[in-house]
CSV table of N, CA and C in Angstrom, one decimal:
chain,number,residue,atom,x,y,z
A,2,MET,N,12.7,82.3,237.1
A,2,MET,CA,11.3,82.3,237.3
A,2,MET,C,10.8,83.7,237.2
A,3,GLY,N,9.8,84.0,236.4
A,3,GLY,CA,9.2,85.3,236.3
A,3,GLY,C,7.9,85.4,237.1
A,4,THR,N,7.7,86.6,237.6
A,4,THR,CA,6.4,86.9,238.3
A,4,THR,C,5.9,88.2,237.7
A,5,SER,N,4.6,88.3,237.7
A,5,SER,CA,4.0,89.6,237.2
A,5,SER,C,2.8,89.9,238.1
A,6,ARG,N,2.5,91.2,238.2
A,6,ARG,CA,1.4,91.7,239.0
A,6,ARG,C,0.7,92.9,238.4
A,7,LEU,N,-0.6,92.9,238.4
A,7,LEU,CA,-1.4,94.0,237.9
A,7,LEU,C,-2.1,94.7,239.1
A,8,THR,N,-1.9,96.0,239.2
A,8,THR,CA,-2.5,96.7,240.3
A,8,THR,C,-3.3,97.8,239.7
A,9,ILE,N,-4.6,97.9,240.0
A,9,ILE,CA,-5.5,98.9,239.5
A,9,ILE,C,-5.7,99.9,240.6
A,10,LEU,N,-5.4,101.2,240.3
A,10,LEU,CA,-5.6,102.3,241.3
A,10,LEU,C,-6.1,103.5,240.7
A,11,PHE,N,-6.6,104.4,241.5
A,11,PHE,CA,-7.2,105.7,241.1
A,11,PHE,C,-6.1,106.8,241.2
A,12,ASP,N,-5.7,107.3,240.0
A,12,ASP,CA,-4.7,108.4,239.9
A,12,ASP,C,-5.5,109.6,239.3
A,13,ASP,N,-6.0,110.4,240.2
A,13,ASP,CA,-6.9,111.5,239.8
A,13,ASP,C,-6.5,112.2,238.5
A,14,PRO,N,-7.3,112.3,237.5
A,14,PRO,CA,-8.8,111.9,237.5
A,14,PRO,C,-9.1,110.6,236.8
A,15,PHE,N,-8.1,109.7,236.6
A,15,PHE,CA,-8.3,108.5,235.8
A,15,PHE,C,-8.0,107.3,236.7
A,16,TRP,N,-8.5,106.1,236.3
A,16,TRP,CA,-8.2,104.8,236.8
A,16,TRP,C,-7.0,104.3,236.0
A,17,ILE,N,-6.0,103.8,236.6
A,17,ILE,CA,-4.8,103.3,235.9
A,17,ILE,C,-4.5,101.9,236.4
A,18,GLY,N,-3.8,101.2,235.5
A,18,GLY,CA,-3.3,99.9,235.9
A,18,GLY,C,-1.8,99.9,235.8
A,19,LEU,N,-1.1,99.4,236.8
A,19,LEU,CA,0.3,99.2,236.8
A,19,LEU,C,0.6,97.7,236.6
A,20,TYR,N,1.2,97.4,235.5
A,20,TYR,CA,1.5,96.0,235.2
A,20,TYR,C,3.0,95.8,235.4
A,21,GLU,N,3.4,95.1,236.5
A,21,GLU,CA,4.8,94.9,236.8
A,21,GLU,C,5.2,93.5,236.5
A,22,ARG,N,6.4,93.3,236.0
A,22,ARG,CA,6.9,92.0,235.7
A,22,ARG,C,8.4,91.9,236.1
A,23,GLU,N,8.7,90.8,236.8
A,23,GLU,CA,10.1,90.5,237.2
A,23,GLU,C,10.5,89.2,236.6
A,24,ASP,N,11.6,89.2,235.9
A,24,ASP,CA,12.1,88.0,235.2
A,24,ASP,C,13.5,87.8,235.6
A,25,GLY,N,13.8,87.0,236.6
A,25,GLY,CA,15.1,86.8,237.0
A,25,GLY,C,15.7,88.0,237.7
A,26,THR,N,16.6,88.7,237.0
A,26,THR,CA,17.2,89.9,237.6
A,26,THR,C,16.7,91.2,237.0
A,27,GLU,N,15.7,91.1,236.1
A,27,GLU,CA,15.2,92.3,235.4
A,27,GLU,C,13.8,92.6,235.9
A,28,TYR,N,13.5,93.9,236.0
A,28,TYR,CA,12.3,94.4,236.4
A,28,TYR,C,11.8,95.5,235.4
A,29,SER,N,10.5,95.4,235.0
A,29,SER,CA,10.0,96.4,234.1
A,29,SER,C,8.5,96.6,234.4
A,30,VAL,N,8.0,97.8,234.0
A,30,VAL,CA,6.7,98.1,234.4
A,30,VAL,C,6.0,98.8,233.2
A,31,CYS,N,4.7,98.7,233.2
A,31,CYS,CA,3.9,99.3,232.1
A,31,CYS,C,2.7,100.0,232.8
A,32,ARG,N,2.4,101.2,232.3
A,32,ARG,CA,1.2,101.9,232.9
A,32,ARG,C,0.1,101.9,231.8
A,33,ILE,N,-1.1,101.5,232.3
A,33,ILE,CA,-2.3,101.5,231.4
A,33,ILE,C,-3.3,102.4,231.9
A,34,VAL,N,-3.8,103.3,231.1
A,34,VAL,CA,-4.8,104.3,231.5
A,34,VAL,C,-6.2,103.8,231.1
A,35,PHE,N,-7.1,103.6,232.1
A,35,PHE,CA,-8.4,103.0,231.8
A,35,PHE,C,-9.5,104.1,231.6
A,36,GLY,N,-9.3,105.2,232.3
A,36,GLY,CA,-10.4,106.3,232.3
A,36,GLY,C,-11.3,106.0,233.4
A,37,ALA,N,-12.5,105.5,233.1
A,37,ALA,CA,-13.5,105.2,234.1
A,37,ALA,C,-13.1,103.9,234.8
A,38,GLU,N,-13.7,103.7,236.0
A,38,GLU,CA,-13.3,102.5,236.8
A,38,GLU,C,-13.6,101.2,236.0
A,39,PRO,N,-12.6,100.4,235.7
A,39,PRO,CA,-12.8,99.2,234.9
A,39,PRO,C,-13.4,98.1,235.7
A,40,ARG,N,-14.2,97.3,235.0
A,40,ARG,CA,-14.7,96.0,235.6
A,40,ARG,C,-13.6,94.9,235.4
A,41,ASP,N,-13.7,93.8,236.1
A,41,ASP,CA,-12.8,92.8,235.9
A,41,ASP,C,-12.8,92.2,234.5
A,42,GLN,N,-13.9,92.1,233.9
A,42,GLN,CA,-14.0,91.6,232.5
A,42,GLN,C,-13.3,92.5,231.6
A,43,GLU,N,-13.5,93.8,231.8
A,43,GLU,CA,-12.9,94.8,230.9
A,43,GLU,C,-11.4,94.7,231.0
A,44,VAL,N,-10.9,94.6,232.2
A,44,VAL,CA,-9.4,94.5,232.4
A,44,VAL,C,-8.9,93.3,231.7
A,45,TYR,N,-9.5,92.1,231.9
A,45,TYR,CA,-9.1,90.9,231.3
A,45,TYR,C,-9.1,91.0,229.8
A,46,ALA,N,-10.2,91.5,229.2
A,46,ALA,CA,-10.4,91.6,227.8
A,46,ALA,C,-9.3,92.6,227.2
A,47,TYR,N,-9.0,93.7,227.9
A,47,TYR,CA,-8.0,94.6,227.5
A,47,TYR,C,-6.6,94.0,227.4
A,48,LEU,N,-6.3,93.2,228.5
A,48,LEU,CA,-5.0,92.5,228.5
A,48,LEU,C,-4.9,91.5,227.4
A,49,LEU,N,-5.9,90.8,227.1
A,49,LEU,CA,-5.9,89.8,226.0
A,49,LEU,C,-5.7,90.5,224.7
A,50,GLU,N,-6.4,91.6,224.5
A,50,GLU,CA,-6.4,92.2,223.2
A,50,GLU,C,-5.2,93.0,222.9
A,51,HIS,N,-4.7,93.7,223.9
A,51,HIS,CA,-3.6,94.6,223.7
A,51,HIS,C,-2.2,94.1,224.3
A,52,TRP,N,-2.1,92.8,224.6
A,52,TRP,CA,-0.9,92.3,225.2
A,52,TRP,C,0.3,92.7,224.4
A,53,ARG,N,0.3,92.5,223.1
A,53,ARG,CA,1.5,92.7,222.3
A,53,ARG,C,1.8,94.1,222.1
A,54,THR,N,0.9,95.0,222.4
A,54,THR,CA,1.2,96.5,222.2
A,54,THR,C,1.5,97.2,223.5
A,55,LEU,N,1.5,96.5,224.6
A,55,LEU,CA,1.9,97.2,225.9
A,55,LEU,C,3.3,97.6,225.8
A,56,ARG,N,3.6,98.8,226.3
A,56,ARG,CA,5.0,99.4,226.2
A,56,ARG,C,5.5,99.3,227.6
A,57,PHE,N,6.4,98.4,227.9
A,57,PHE,CA,7.0,98.3,229.2
A,57,PHE,C,8.3,99.2,229.2
A,58,SER,N,8.6,99.6,230.4
A,58,SER,CA,9.8,100.4,230.6
A,58,SER,C,11.0,99.5,230.3
A,59,PRO,N,12.1,100.1,230.0
A,59,PRO,CA,13.4,99.3,229.8
A,59,PRO,C,13.7,98.5,231.0
A,60,PRO,N,14.1,97.3,230.9
A,60,PRO,CA,14.4,96.5,232.1
A,60,PRO,C,15.5,97.1,232.9
A,61,ARG,N,15.3,97.1,234.2
A,61,ARG,CA,16.3,97.6,235.1
A,61,ARG,C,17.0,96.5,235.7
A,62,PRO,N,18.3,96.5,235.5
A,62,PRO,CA,19.1,95.4,236.1
A,62,PRO,C,19.1,95.5,237.6
A,63,GLY,N,19.2,94.4,238.3
A,63,GLY,CA,19.3,94.4,239.8
A,63,GLY,C,19.4,93.0,240.3
A,64,THR,N,19.4,92.9,241.5
A,64,THR,CA,19.6,91.6,242.1
A,64,THR,C,18.2,90.9,242.1
A,65,GLU,N,18.2,89.6,242.1
A,65,GLU,CA,17.0,88.8,242.1
A,65,GLU,C,16.3,89.1,243.4
A,66,HIS,N,15.1,89.5,243.4
A,66,HIS,CA,14.3,89.8,244.6
A,66,HIS,C,13.6,88.6,245.0
A,67,LEU,N,14.0,88.0,246.1
A,67,LEU,CA,13.3,86.9,246.7
A,67,LEU,C,12.6,87.3,248.0
A,68,PRO,N,11.3,87.1,248.1
A,68,PRO,CA,10.6,87.5,249.3
A,68,PRO,C,11.1,86.6,250.4
A,69,PRO,N,11.1,87.2,251.6
A,69,PRO,CA,11.5,86.4,252.8
A,69,PRO,C,10.6,85.2,253.0
A,70,PRO,N,11.2,84.1,253.4
A,70,PRO,CA,10.3,82.9,253.6
A,70,PRO,C,9.3,83.1,254.7
A,71,LYS,N,8.1,82.6,254.4
A,71,LYS,CA,7.0,82.8,255.3
A,71,LYS,C,6.7,81.4,256.0
A,72,SER,N,6.1,81.5,257.2
A,72,SER,CA,5.8,80.3,257.9
A,72,SER,C,4.7,79.5,257.2
A,73,PRO,N,4.7,78.2,257.3
A,73,PRO,CA,3.7,77.4,256.6
A,73,PRO,C,2.3,77.8,257.0
A,74,LYS,N,2.1,78.1,258.3
A,74,LYS,CA,0.7,78.5,258.7
A,74,LYS,C,0.3,79.8,258.0
A,75,ARG,N,1.2,80.7,257.9
A,75,ARG,CA,0.9,82.0,257.3
A,75,ARG,C,0.5,81.8,255.8
A,76,ARG,N,1.3,81.0,255.1
A,76,ARG,CA,1.0,80.7,253.7
A,76,ARG,C,-0.3,80.0,253.6
A,77,GLN,N,-0.7,79.1,254.5
A,77,GLN,CA,-2.0,78.4,254.5
A,77,GLN,C,-3.1,79.4,254.7
A,78,ARG,N,-3.0,80.3,255.6
A,78,ARG,CA,-4.0,81.3,255.9
A,78,ARG,C,-4.2,82.2,254.6
A,79,GLU,N,-3.1,82.7,254.0
A,79,GLU,CA,-3.2,83.5,252.8
A,79,GLU,C,-3.8,82.8,251.7
A,80,ALA,N,-3.5,81.5,251.5
A,80,ALA,CA,-4.1,80.7,250.4
A,80,ALA,C,-5.6,80.6,250.7
A,81,ARG,N,-6.0,80.3,251.9
A,81,ARG,CA,-7.4,80.2,252.3
A,81,ARG,C,-8.2,81.5,252.0
A,82,ARG,N,-7.6,82.6,252.4
A,82,ARG,CA,-8.2,83.9,252.1
A,82,ARG,C,-8.4,84.2,250.6
A,83,MET,N,-7.4,83.8,249.8
A,83,MET,CA,-7.5,84.1,248.4
A,83,MET,C,-8.5,83.2,247.8
A,84,THR,N,-8.6,82.0,248.2
A,84,THR,CA,-9.6,81.1,247.6
A,84,THR,C,-11.0,81.5,248.0
A,85,GLN,N,-11.2,82.0,249.2
A,85,GLN,CA,-12.5,82.4,249.7
A,85,GLN,C,-12.9,83.7,248.9
A,86,ALA,N,-12.0,84.5,248.7
A,86,ALA,CA,-12.4,85.8,248.0
A,86,ALA,C,-12.7,85.5,246.6
A,87,ALA,N,-12.1,84.6,245.9
A,87,ALA,CA,-12.3,84.3,244.5
A,87,ALA,C,-13.6,83.5,244.3
A,88,GLY,N,-14.0,82.8,245.3
A,88,GLY,CA,-15.2,82.0,245.1
A,88,GLY,C,-15.0,80.8,244.3
A,89,ILE,N,-13.9,80.1,244.5
A,89,ILE,CA,-13.6,78.9,243.7
A,89,ILE,C,-14.5,77.8,244.1
A,90,GLY,N,-15.1,77.1,243.1
A,90,GLY,CA,-15.9,76.0,243.4
A,90,GLY,C,-15.6,74.8,242.4
A,91,THR,N,-16.4,73.8,242.6
A,91,THR,CA,-16.2,72.7,241.7
A,91,THR,C,-16.7,73.0,240.3
A,92,LYS,N,-16.3,72.2,239.3
A,92,LYS,CA,-16.7,72.4,237.9
A,92,LYS,C,-18.3,72.4,237.8
A,93,ALA,N,-18.8,71.4,238.6
A,93,ALA,CA,-20.3,71.3,238.5
A,93,ALA,C,-21.0,72.6,239.1
A,94,GLN,N,-20.4,73.1,240.2
A,94,GLN,CA,-21.0,74.3,240.8
A,94,GLN,C,-20.9,75.5,239.8
A,95,GLN,N,-19.7,75.6,239.2
A,95,GLN,CA,-19.5,76.7,238.2
A,95,GLN,C,-20.5,76.5,237.0
A,96,ALA,N,-20.7,75.3,236.5
A,96,ALA,CA,-21.6,75.1,235.4
A,96,ALA,C,-23.0,75.5,235.8
A,97,LEU,N,-23.4,75.1,237.0
A,97,LEU,CA,-24.8,75.4,237.5
A,97,LEU,C,-24.9,76.9,237.6
A,98,LYS,N,-23.9,77.6,238.2
A,98,LYS,CA,-24.0,79.0,238.3
A,98,LYS,C,-24.1,79.7,237.0
A,99,LEU,N,-23.3,79.2,236.0
A,99,LEU,CA,-23.4,79.8,234.6
A,99,LEU,C,-24.8,79.6,234.1
A,100,GLN,N,-25.4,78.4,234.2
A,100,GLN,CA,-26.7,78.1,233.7
A,100,GLN,C,-27.7,79.1,234.4
A,101,GLN,N,-27.6,79.3,235.7
A,101,GLN,CA,-28.5,80.2,236.4
A,101,GLN,C,-28.4,81.6,235.9
A,102,GLU,N,-27.1,82.0,235.7
A,102,GLU,CA,-26.9,83.4,235.1
A,102,GLU,C,-27.6,83.5,233.7
A,103,GLN,N,-27.4,82.5,232.9
A,103,GLN,CA,-28.0,82.6,231.6
A,103,GLN,C,-29.5,82.6,231.6
A,104,GLY,N,-30.1,81.8,232.5
A,104,GLY,CA,-31.6,81.9,232.7
A,104,GLY,C,-32.0,83.2,233.2
A,105,LYS,N,-31.3,83.8,234.1
A,105,LYS,CA,-31.6,85.1,234.6
A,105,LYS,C,-31.6,86.2,233.5
A,106,GLN,N,-30.6,86.1,232.6
A,106,GLN,CA,-30.5,87.1,231.5
A,106,GLN,C,-31.6,86.9,230.6
A,107,ALA,N,-32.0,85.6,230.3
A,107,ALA,CA,-33.1,85.4,229.4
A,107,ALA,C,-34.4,85.9,230.0
A,108,ARG,N,-34.6,85.6,231.3
A,108,ARG,CA,-35.8,86.1,231.9
A,108,ARG,C,-35.9,87.6,231.9
A,109,LEU,N,-34.8,88.3,232.2
A,109,LEU,CA,-34.8,89.7,232.2
A,109,LEU,C,-35.2,90.3,230.8
A,110,ALA,N,-34.6,89.7,229.7
A,110,ALA,CA,-34.9,90.1,228.4
A,110,ALA,C,-36.3,89.9,228.0
A,111,ARG,N,-36.9,88.7,228.4
A,111,ARG,CA,-38.3,88.4,228.1
A,111,ARG,C,-39.2,89.4,228.8
A,112,THR,N,-39.0,89.7,230.1
A,112,THR,CA,-39.8,90.6,230.8
A,112,THR,C,-39.7,92.0,230.2
A,113,ARG,N,-38.5,92.4,229.8
A,113,ARG,CA,-38.3,93.7,229.2
A,113,ARG,C,-39.1,93.8,227.9
A,114,GLN,N,-39.1,92.8,227.1
A,114,GLN,CA,-39.8,92.7,225.9
A,114,GLN,C,-41.3,92.8,226.1
A,115,GLN,N,-41.8,92.0,227.1
A,115,GLN,CA,-43.2,92.1,227.4
A,115,GLN,C,-43.7,93.5,227.9
A,116,ARG,N,-42.8,94.1,228.7
A,116,ARG,CA,-43.2,95.4,229.2
A,116,ARG,C,-43.2,96.4,228.0
A,117,GLU,N,-42.3,96.3,227.1
A,117,GLU,CA,-42.3,97.3,226.0
A,117,GLU,C,-43.5,97.0,225.1
A,118,ALA,N,-43.9,95.7,224.9
A,118,ALA,CA,-45.1,95.4,224.1
A,118,ALA,C,-46.3,96.0,224.7
A,119,GLU,N,-46.4,95.9,226.1
A,119,GLU,CA,-47.6,96.4,226.8
A,119,GLU,C,-47.6,97.9,226.7
A,120,GLU,N,-46.5,98.6,226.8
A,120,GLU,CA,-46.5,100.0,226.7
A,120,GLU,C,-46.9,100.4,225.2
A,121,ALA,N,-46.4,99.7,224.2
A,121,ALA,CA,-46.8,100.0,222.9
A,121,ALA,C,-48.3,99.8,222.6
A,122,ARG,N,-48.9,98.8,223.2
A,122,ARG,CA,-50.3,98.5,223.1
A,122,ARG,C,-51.1,99.6,223.7
A,123,LYS,N,-50.7,100.1,224.9
A,123,LYS,CA,-51.4,101.1,225.6
A,123,LYS,C,-51.3,102.5,224.8
A,124,PHE,N,-50.1,102.7,224.2
A,124,PHE,CA,-50.0,103.9,223.4
A,124,PHE,C,-50.9,103.9,222.2
A,125,GLN,N,-51.0,102.8,221.6
A,125,GLN,CA,-51.9,102.6,220.4
A,125,GLN,C,-53.3,102.9,220.8
A,126,LEU,N,-53.7,102.3,222.0
A,126,LEU,CA,-55.1,102.5,222.5
A,126,LEU,C,-55.4,104.0,222.8
A,127,ARG,N,-54.4,104.7,223.4
A,127,ARG,CA,-54.6,106.1,223.7
A,127,ARG,C,-54.7,106.9,222.4
A,128,GLN,N,-53.9,106.5,221.4
A,128,GLN,CA,-54.0,107.3,220.1
A,128,GLN,C,-55.3,107.0,219.4
A,129,ALA,N,-55.8,105.8,219.5
A,129,ALA,CA,-57.1,105.5,218.9
A,129,ALA,C,-58.2,106.3,219.6
A,130,ARG,N,-58.2,106.4,220.9
A,130,ARG,CA,-59.2,107.1,221.7
A,130,ARG,C,-59.2,108.6,221.3
A,131,ARG,N,-58.0,109.1,221.1
A,131,ARG,CA,-57.9,110.5,220.7
A,131,ARG,C,-58.5,110.8,219.4
A,132,LYS,N,-58.3,109.9,218.4
A,132,LYS,CA,-58.9,110.0,217.1
A,132,LYS,C,-60.4,110.0,217.2
A,133,GLU,N,-60.9,109.1,218.0
A,133,GLU,CA,-62.4,109.0,218.2
A,133,GLU,C,-63.0,110.2,218.7
A,134,LYS,N,-62.3,110.9,219.6
A,134,LYS,CA,-62.8,112.1,220.2
A,134,LYS,C,-62.9,113.2,219.2
A,135,HIS,N,-61.9,113.2,218.3
A,135,HIS,CA,-61.8,114.3,217.3
A,135,HIS,C,-62.8,114.1,216.1
A,136,ARG,N,-63.2,112.8,215.9
A,136,ARG,CA,-64.0,112.5,214.7
A,136,ARG,C,-65.4,113.1,214.8
A,137,GLY,N,-66.1,112.9,215.8
A,137,GLY,CA,-67.4,113.4,215.9
A,137,GLY,C,-67.8,113.9,217.2
A,138,HIS,N,-69.1,114.4,217.3
A,138,HIS,CA,-69.5,115.0,218.6
A,138,HIS,C,-70.4,114.0,219.2
């Protein structure tokens, strides 16, 4: 059974990602330099796009690393924390949230366009008034 983990950290002056993978008795790691602090979407898109070109370290042989068994209550608390942090909801809730976000983006674009049109109209009006002043006394 293989496990993998991506850790994003600040290694002055850049943000880097350490992608570790363990497969049975082998362990290898890849270092990814991001530069500026990456957003979650950027990290996900980067991994999808560059997965085949990631250069992992040569696998290090070793014994299979099994974490010590945890009590059921501790595992339950950790699972609850992870689900609360991720904001997992039902499919309907996720669809409604997506619809709300799309409406918000459309509304922002519409108001931006209206504001730019109003600014252009005011600019044209100012230019026309300037010309009137220069035409005659």
